[in-house]
Coordinates of C-alpha atoms in Angstrom, one line a residue:
M1 CA -53.9 85.2 21.5
S2 CA -55.3 87.0 18.5
S3 CA -52.1 86.6 16.6
T4 CA -52.3 82.9 16.8
Q5 CA -56.0 82.4 16.6
G6 CA -56.9 79.3 14.5
F7 CA -53.2 78.8 13.8
A8 CA -52.5 75.4 15.5
Q9 CA -53.3 72.2 13.7
I10 CA -53.6 70.3 16.9
G11 CA -53.3 70.8 20.7
V12 CA -52.2 68.8 23.7
I13 CA -53.7 69.3 27.2
G14 CA -51.5 68.0 30.1
M15 CA -47.8 68.8 30.2
A16 CA -46.5 66.0 32.4
V17 CA -43.7 64.0 30.7
M18 CA -46.0 61.9 28.5
G19 CA -48.0 64.9 27.3
S20 CA -45.0 67.2 26.7
N21 CA -43.2 64.4 24.9
L22 CA -46.2 63.7 22.7
A23 CA -46.5 67.4 21.9
R24 CA -42.8 67.4 20.9
N25 CA -43.4 64.4 18.7
L26 CA -46.2 66.3 16.9
A27 CA -43.9 69.3 16.4
H28 CA -41.1 67.1 15.1
H29 CA -43.5 65.9 12.4
G30 CA -44.3 69.4 11.3
Y31 CA -47.6 70.0 13.1
R32 CA -48.2 73.4 14.6
T33 CA -49.0 72.4 18.2
A34 CA -50.7 74.3 21.0
I35 CA -50.0 73.3 24.5
F36 CA -51.9 73.8 27.8
N37 CA -51.6 72.7 31.4
R38 CA -53.9 73.4 34.3
T39 CA -51.0 75.1 35.9
A40 CA -49.9 77.8 33.5
A41 CA -46.4 77.8 34.9
K42 CA -45.9 74.3 33.7
T43 CA -46.9 75.2 30.2
I44 CA -44.5 78.1 30.2
E45 CA -41.7 75.8 31.5
V46 CA -42.2 73.2 28.8
A47 CA -42.2 75.9 26.1
A48 CA -39.1 77.5 27.5
T49 CA -37.3 74.1 27.9
F50 CA -38.0 73.2 24.2
P51 CA -38.1 76.5 22.3
E52 CA -37.1 74.8 19.1
E53 CA -40.6 73.1 19.0
G54 CA -42.3 76.4 18.3
F55 CA -45.2 75.6 20.6
I56 CA -48.2 77.9 20.8
V57 CA -48.5 78.6 24.5
A58 CA -52.0 78.9 26.0
Q59 CA -52.2 80.0 29.5
T60 CA -56.0 79.6 29.7
L61 CA -58.3 76.9 28.3
E62 CA -60.1 79.6 26.3
D63 CA -56.9 80.7 24.7
F64 CA -56.0 77.0 23.9
V65 CA -59.3 76.4 22.1
A66 CA -59.1 79.7 20.2
A67 CA -55.7 78.8 18.9
L68 CA -56.9 75.6 17.1
E69 CA -58.0 75.3 13.5
R70 CA -61.5 74.0 12.9
P71 CA -62.5 71.3 13.3
R72 CA -60.5 71.6 16.5
R73 CA -58.3 68.6 17.3
M74 CA -57.0 68.2 20.8
I75 CA -55.4 65.4 22.7
L76 CA -56.0 65.0 26.5
M77 CA -52.9 63.6 28.3
V78 CA -54.3 64.0 31.8
K79 CA -54.8 61.6 34.7
A80 CA -57.5 59.0 33.9
G81 CA -60.7 59.2 35.8
P82 CA -62.2 62.3 37.4
A83 CA -59.5 64.6 36.0
T84 CA -60.4 63.5 32.5
D85 CA -64.1 64.2 33.1
A86 CA -63.3 67.6 34.7
T87 CA -61.3 68.6 31.6
I88 CA -64.0 67.5 29.2
D89 CA -66.6 69.4 31.3
A90 CA -64.5 72.5 31.1
L91 CA -64.0 72.1 27.3
I92 CA -67.6 71.5 26.2
P93 CA -68.8 75.1 26.5
L94 CA -65.9 76.3 24.4
L95 CA -66.3 73.8 21.5
E96 CA -68.4 73.8 18.4
D97 CA -70.0 71.1 16.3
G98 CA -67.5 68.7 14.8
D99 CA -64.6 69.4 17.2
I100 CA -62.6 66.3 18.2
I101 CA -61.3 65.4 21.6
V102 CA -58.7 62.6 21.7
D103 CA -58.2 60.9 25.1
G104 CA -54.7 59.5 25.1
G105 CA -54.7 58.5 28.8
N106 CA -55.1 55.0 30.3
S107 CA -58.9 55.4 30.7
F108 CA -61.2 52.5 31.5
F109 CA -63.0 51.6 28.3
Q110 CA -66.5 51.8 29.8
D111 CA -65.7 55.4 30.8
T112 CA -64.7 56.0 27.2
R113 CA -68.0 54.6 25.9
R114 CA -69.9 56.8 28.3
R115 CA -67.9 59.9 27.3
E116 CA -68.2 59.2 23.6
A117 CA -72.0 58.8 23.8
R118 CA -72.3 62.0 25.8
L119 CA -70.2 64.1 23.4
R120 CA -71.9 62.6 20.3
E121 CA -75.2 63.9 21.6
L122 CA -73.6 67.4 21.7
G123 CA -72.3 67.2 18.1
L124 CA -68.7 66.5 19.3
H125 CA -66.4 63.6 18.6
F126 CA -64.5 61.6 21.2
V127 CA -61.6 59.3 20.3
G128 CA -60.6 57.0 23.1
T129 CA -57.0 56.3 22.2
G130 CA -54.6 53.7 23.7
I131 CA -51.0 54.9 23.6
S132 CA -48.2 52.5 24.6
G133 CA -44.5 53.0 24.7
G134 CA -43.9 55.1 27.8
E135 CA -42.0 58.4 27.8
V136 CA -39.6 57.4 25.1
G137 CA -42.4 56.1 22.9
A138 CA -44.4 59.3 23.3
L139 CA -41.5 61.2 22.0
E140 CA -40.0 58.9 19.4
G141 CA -43.1 57.0 18.2
P142 CA -45.6 55.0 20.3
A143 CA -48.0 52.3 19.3
I144 CA -51.4 54.0 19.0
M145 CA -54.9 52.3 19.3
P146 CA -57.7 54.8 18.4
G147 CA -61.4 54.1 18.9
G148 CA -64.3 56.4 18.0
S149 CA -66.4 57.3 15.0
R150 CA -64.9 56.5 11.6
H151 CA -65.6 60.2 10.7
S152 CA -63.4 61.4 13.5
Y153 CA -60.6 59.1 12.5
D154 CA -60.7 60.7 9.0
Y155 CA -59.6 64.0 10.7
V156 CA -57.1 62.7 13.3
G157 CA -55.9 59.4 11.8
S158 CA -53.2 60.7 9.5
I159 CA -51.7 62.7 12.3
L160 CA -51.7 59.8 14.7
E161 CA -50.2 57.5 12.1
D162 CA -47.5 60.1 11.4
I163 CA -46.3 60.3 15.0
S164 CA -46.7 56.5 15.7
A165 CA -43.8 54.0 15.6
K166 CA -43.0 52.4 12.3
Y167 CA -42.4 48.7 11.6
E168 CA -40.8 48.2 8.2
G169 CA -42.2 51.6 7.2
Q170 CA -45.8 50.8 8.3
P171 CA -47.4 52.9 11.0
C172 CA -48.1 51.2 14.3
C173 CA -51.5 52.9 14.4
A174 CA -54.8 51.9 12.8
Y175 CA -58.5 52.5 13.4
I176 CA -59.7 50.0 16.0
G177 CA -63.4 50.5 16.2
T178 CA -66.2 52.6 17.7
D179 CA -66.5 54.1 21.2
G180 CA -64.3 52.3 23.7
A181 CA -62.6 49.8 21.3
G182 CA -59.2 51.5 21.3
H183 CA -59.0 51.7 25.1
F184 CA -60.2 48.1 25.4
V185 CA -57.4 46.9 23.1
K186 CA -54.9 49.0 25.1
M187 CA -56.2 47.5 28.3
V188 CA -55.7 44.0 27.0
H189 CA -52.2 45.0 25.7
N190 CA -51.4 45.8 29.3
G191 CA -52.8 42.5 30.6
I192 CA -50.5 40.6 28.2
E193 CA -47.7 42.9 29.4
Y194 CA -48.3 41.8 32.9
A195 CA -48.2 38.1 31.9
D196 CA -45.0 38.7 29.8
M197 CA -43.2 40.2 32.7
Q198 CA -44.3 37.4 35.0
F199 CA -43.0 34.8 32.7
I200 CA -39.7 36.6 32.4
G201 CA -39.5 36.8 36.2
E202 CA -40.1 33.1 36.4
A203 CA -37.4 32.4 33.9
Y204 CA -35.1 34.6 36.0
E205 CA -36.1 32.7 39.1
L206 CA -35.4 29.3 37.4
L207 CA -31.9 30.5 36.3
K208 CA -31.2 31.8 39.7
A209 CA -32.3 28.6 41.4
A210 CA -29.9 26.7 39.1
G211 CA -27.0 28.9 40.3
F212 CA -26.6 31.4 37.5
T213 CA -25.3 34.8 38.5
A214 CA -26.9 38.1 37.5
P215 CA -24.2 38.8 34.8
Q216 CA -24.6 35.3 33.5
M217 CA -28.4 35.7 33.3
A218 CA -27.9 39.0 31.5
D219 CA -25.9 37.2 28.9
I220 CA -28.5 34.5 28.5
F221 CA -31.3 37.0 28.0
Q222 CA -29.2 38.9 25.6
T223 CA -28.7 35.7 23.5
W224 CA -32.4 34.9 23.7
N225 CA -33.2 38.4 22.3
T226 CA -31.6 37.3 19.0
G227 CA -34.0 34.4 18.4
D228 CA -37.8 33.7 18.7
L229 CA -37.9 35.6 22.0
D230 CA -36.6 38.8 20.4
S231 CA -38.6 41.5 22.2
Y232 CA -38.3 44.8 24.0
L233 CA -39.0 43.2 27.4
I234 CA -36.3 40.5 26.9
E235 CA -33.9 43.2 25.8
I236 CA -34.4 45.4 28.8
T237 CA -34.3 42.4 31.1
S238 CA -30.7 41.9 30.1
T239 CA -29.9 45.5 30.8
V240 CA -31.5 45.5 34.2
L241 CA -29.7 42.2 35.2
R242 CA -26.4 43.7 34.2
Q243 CA -26.9 46.9 36.3
V244 CA -24.7 47.1 39.4
D245 CA -25.8 49.0 42.5
A246 CA -23.4 51.9 43.1
D247 CA -23.8 51.8 46.9
T248 CA -23.3 48.1 47.5
G249 CA -21.5 46.8 44.4
R250 CA -24.2 44.1 44.2
P251 CA -26.5 43.5 41.2
L252 CA -29.2 46.1 41.4
V253 CA -31.9 43.4 41.1
D254 CA -30.7 41.9 44.4
V255 CA -31.2 45.2 46.3
I256 CA -34.7 46.0 44.9
V257 CA -37.6 45.0 47.2
D258 CA -39.4 42.1 45.6
A259 CA -42.9 43.7 45.7
A260 CA -44.3 44.6 42.3
G261 CA -46.7 47.4 41.9
M262 CA -49.6 47.8 39.4
K263 CA -51.9 50.6 38.3
G264 CA -55.1 48.9 37.4
T265 CA -55.1 47.9 33.7
G266 CA -54.1 44.3 34.4
T267 CA -56.9 44.1 37.0
W268 CA -59.4 45.5 34.5
T269 CA -58.3 42.9 31.9
V270 CA -59.0 40.1 34.3
Q271 CA -62.3 41.6 35.6
E272 CA -63.6 42.0 32.0
A273 CA -62.5 38.5 31.1
L274 CA -64.6 37.2 34.0
R275 CA -67.5 39.3 32.9
L276 CA -67.3 38.1 29.3
G277 CA -66.6 34.5 30.4
V278 CA -63.3 34.3 28.6
P279 CA -60.7 32.0 30.1
S280 CA -57.7 34.3 30.7
A281 CA -56.3 32.6 33.8
T282 CA -52.7 33.0 32.7
I283 CA -53.1 36.8 32.6
A284 CA -54.9 36.6 35.9
E285 CA -52.1 34.6 37.5
A286 CA -49.7 37.4 36.6
V287 CA -52.0 40.0 38.3
F288 CA -52.3 37.7 41.4
A289 CA -48.6 37.1 41.5
R290 CA -48.0 40.9 41.9
A291 CA -50.7 41.0 44.6
A292 CA -49.0 38.1 46.4
S293 CA -45.6 39.8 46.1
S294 CA -47.0 43.0 47.7
S295 CA -48.6 41.2 50.7
P296 CA -45.8 41.3 53.3
D297 CA -48.0 40.0 56.2
L298 CA -49.1 37.0 54.2
R299 CA -45.6 36.2 53.1
S300 CA -44.1 36.6 56.5
A301 CA -46.7 34.4 58.1
A302 CA -46.3 31.7 55.4
Q303 CA -42.5 31.8 55.6
A304 CA -42.8 31.2 59.4
A305 CA -45.4 28.4 59.1
L306 CA -44.8 26.4 55.9
T307 CA -42.1 23.9 54.9
G308 CA -41.0 22.6 51.6
P309 CA -38.0 22.3 49.3
D310 CA -35.4 25.1 49.5
G311 CA -35.8 26.3 45.9
H312 CA -32.4 25.1 44.7
I313 CA -32.2 23.2 41.4
E314 CA -29.3 20.8 40.8
V315 CA -28.7 20.8 37.1
A316 CA -26.3 18.4 35.4
D317 CA -26.5 20.0 32.0
K318 CA -26.9 23.7 32.3
T319 CA -27.0 24.3 28.6
T320 CA -30.0 22.0 28.2
F321 CA -31.7 23.5 31.2
V322 CA -31.3 27.0 29.7
D323 CA -32.8 25.8 26.4
Q324 CA -35.7 24.2 28.3
I325 CA -36.5 27.5 30.1
R326 CA -36.3 29.3 26.7
E327 CA -38.8 26.9 25.2
G328 CA -41.2 27.2 28.2
L329 CA -40.9 31.0 28.2
W330 CA -41.8 31.2 24.5
A331 CA -44.7 28.7 24.8
S332 CA -46.1 30.6 27.9
K333 CA -46.0 33.9 26.0
V334 CA -48.0 32.4 23.2
I335 CA -50.7 31.3 25.6
A336 CA -51.0 34.8 27.1
Y337 CA -51.3 36.4 23.6
A338 CA -53.9 33.8 22.7
Q339 CA -56.0 34.6 25.8
G340 CA -55.7 38.3 25.3
L341 CA -56.7 38.2 21.6
D342 CA -59.6 35.9 22.5
E343 CA -60.8 38.5 25.0
I344 CA -60.6 41.2 22.4
K345 CA -62.6 39.0 19.9
S346 CA -65.3 38.3 22.6
A347 CA -65.6 42.0 23.5
A348 CA -66.0 42.9 19.9
V349 CA -69.1 40.6 19.7
E350 CA -70.4 42.0 23.1
Y351 CA -70.0 45.6 22.2
G352 CA -70.6 45.6 18.4
W353 CA -67.1 46.4 17.4
T354 CA -65.5 45.3 14.2
I355 CA -61.9 44.7 15.2
D356 CA -59.3 43.3 12.8
I357 CA -57.1 41.1 15.0
A358 CA -54.3 41.0 12.4
S359 CA -54.3 44.8 12.5
V360 CA -54.1 44.8 16.3
A361 CA -51.0 42.6 16.2
R362 CA -49.4 44.8 13.5
I363 CA -49.9 47.8 15.7
W364 CA -48.1 46.1 18.6
R365 CA -45.0 45.2 16.5
A366 CA -43.2 48.4 17.3
G367 CA -43.4 51.3 19.8
C368 CA -45.3 49.5 22.5
I369 CA -44.0 47.6 25.6
I370 CA -44.9 44.1 24.3
R371 CA -43.4 44.6 20.9
A372 CA -41.8 41.3 19.9
K373 CA -40.8 39.3 16.9
L374 CA -43.6 36.9 17.7
L375 CA -46.2 39.5 16.8
D376 CA -45.2 39.5 13.1
R377 CA -46.0 35.8 13.0
I378 CA -49.3 36.4 14.9
A379 CA -50.3 39.2 12.4
N380 CA -49.6 37.0 9.4
E381 CA -51.5 34.0 10.8
Y382 CA -54.6 36.0 11.6
A383 CA -54.4 37.7 8.1
A384 CA -54.1 34.3 6.4
N385 CA -56.5 32.2 8.4
N386 CA -60.0 32.4 10.0
L387 CA -58.8 31.5 13.5
V388 CA -61.0 30.7 16.5
T389 CA -57.9 30.8 18.6
L390 CA -54.2 31.7 17.9
L391 CA -53.3 28.2 19.1
E392 CA -54.6 26.6 16.0
A393 CA -52.5 28.8 13.6
P394 CA -50.2 26.4 11.7
S395 CA -46.9 27.9 12.7
I396 CA -48.0 28.5 16.3
R397 CA -49.3 24.9 16.9
E398 CA -46.1 23.6 15.4
G399 CA -44.0 25.7 17.7
L400 CA -46.0 24.6 20.8
A401 CA -45.7 21.0 19.8
K402 CA -41.9 21.4 19.6
A403 CA -41.7 23.3 22.9
Q404 CA -44.0 21.3 25.1
T405 CA -41.5 18.6 26.2
A406 CA -39.1 21.2 27.5
W407 CA -41.9 23.2 28.9
R408 CA -43.2 20.3 30.9
A409 CA -39.7 19.2 32.0
V410 CA -38.8 22.6 33.4
I411 CA -42.2 22.9 35.3
A412 CA -41.7 19.5 36.8
E413 CA -38.1 20.3 37.9
A414 CA -39.3 23.6 39.5
T415 CA -42.2 21.9 41.3
Q416 CA -39.9 19.3 42.8
A417 CA -37.5 22.1 43.9
G418 CA -40.2 24.4 45.3
V419 CA -39.7 27.2 42.8
P420 CA -43.0 28.9 42.2
L421 CA -44.1 29.2 38.5
P422 CA -47.7 30.3 38.6
G423 CA -47.5 31.8 35.1
F424 CA -45.7 28.8 33.4
C425 CA -48.0 26.4 35.2
S426 CA -51.2 28.2 34.3
A427 CA -50.2 28.5 30.7
L428 CA -49.5 24.8 30.4
A429 CA -52.7 23.9 32.2
Y430 CA -54.7 26.0 29.7
Y431 CA -52.9 24.3 26.8
D432 CA -53.8 20.9 28.2
Q433 CA -57.3 21.9 29.1
V434 CA -58.4 23.3 25.7
R435 CA -56.9 20.4 23.8
A436 CA -58.4 17.7 26.0
P437 CA -61.3 15.8 24.4
R438 CA -63.2 15.7 27.7
V439 CA -62.6 17.7 30.9
N440 CA -63.9 17.4 34.5
A441 CA -66.8 19.8 33.9
A442 CA -69.2 16.9 33.6
L443 CA -68.7 16.1 37.3
T444 CA -69.0 19.8 38.2
Q445 CA -72.4 20.0 36.3
G446 CA -73.5 16.8 38.1
L447 CA -72.7 18.3 41.4
R448 CA -74.5 21.6 40.5
D449 CA -77.6 19.6 39.6
F450 CA -77.4 17.6 42.9
F451 CA -77.4 20.7 45.2
G452 CA -79.1 23.3 43.0
A453 CA -81.2 21.5 40.3
H454 CA -79.2 23.5 37.7
T455 CA -79.8 20.7 35.1
Y456 CA -77.3 19.2 32.7
R457 CA -77.1 18.2 29.0
R458 CA -76.4 14.7 27.7
I459 CA -73.9 13.7 25.1
D460 CA -76.3 11.4 23.3
R461 CA -79.4 13.5 22.8
P462 CA -80.6 17.2 22.9
G463 CA -82.4 18.8 25.8
S464 CA -81.8 19.7 29.4
F465 CA -82.2 17.1 32.2
H466 CA -82.4 16.9 36.0
T467 CA -81.9 13.9 38.2
L468 CA -84.3 13.5 41.2
W469 CA -81.5 13.2 43.6
S470 CA -83.6 13.4 46.8
G471 CA -86.2 11.0 45.3
D472 CA -85.9 7.8 43.3
R473 CA -83.0 9.3 41.3
S474 CA -84.8 9.0 38.0
Q475 CA -84.0 11.5 35.3
V476 CA -86.5 14.0 34.0
E477 CA -86.3 16.3 31.0
V478 CA -86.6 20.0 31.8
P479 CA -87.9 22.6 29.3
D480 CA -85.2 25.0 28.2

């Protein structure tokens, strides 16, 4: 390796598809890139498959580190969890003060915080970086969400911005905040992604219940992709619905088992929302819907035991019904974005991050899975207004006011027909709950005080109070 010592500007560890594609992306942007995989044969295979990239091939970790310019910059694209920790442990003895490790995997943000603190004590920099866009995005330009010290971003930020997706010439990459901020934002991105796909699935189910065929639905989604619903997920929904199974001649969607998998980021989003006390029920419903779909014993028992409408919707005016579904889909998507962004804001307070929500929305406008026309509006609204919630943004609240009649109508129709819409229903319930001048929590607090003396507050004067329920039921003031 002496001939290439200190020659590479950056290196990538992990040569599975995401890692090799990211390395190719770096090379395409003119960066001299070293590559390494735990299995040397894989590193050699990648270099041989793409000789035009001019990779510096390292067959040992020592050779990989020696090949990098200082301060050394390296991106880990290995499996999240123990594999990431093992790679970091192996790297530490080989590194020097100021070297920078970028973790581009789907790591849990608390693991990132732990790793960043550990490496900081050793004089090293750790940049937990969310990368979204899948295999194609890694190669052609993903959305990138880096978190770590501002100093480390000064050394790696320009590279990450170069290889990121571009929206109207602007990079879909920006500094998010310290320690685990980048991975937290990526986690919430994935939670919103779960909700978005659930809503699309419910729109599909509504269209199917009304008698539309898969090719007809493909046309509808294609049309929707030219308006306010313009997004990557709507676009590929049309493509999937148009696909015909070669073996049976049926629409492919009709021969796929209706059990959706998940890898954990959606669950993390919901768990952290619960811990922070942020109402993100719509995202949670999407996670639980996948869990229900993948519970065959539960579904089999329920199908045998339960009765109800057959899930068929009689529609007199199909054009109007399609428009109602479109409005409900858009409104539900807005609620999921609002809940996700609220969770990011709450986490920033909890962990001392300074996160620009408008910047987050800009990053998501291209390259990532949830890229959508809506995000441009969201970014502009957060940039122009000091928002408590996305729902109060002028253009958003106007859009929701316009959509809500159709939104309510399609949910009512589906409920009468027995078509399950957990996402649409949860989104509308959230909309009504947060806009209500008074909710049922007063009764809940009264019940809590009855059985647990948890106290309550009054609307007409300050302080905490308890009713002597087992005595004369008089009220006493309780010191806070």
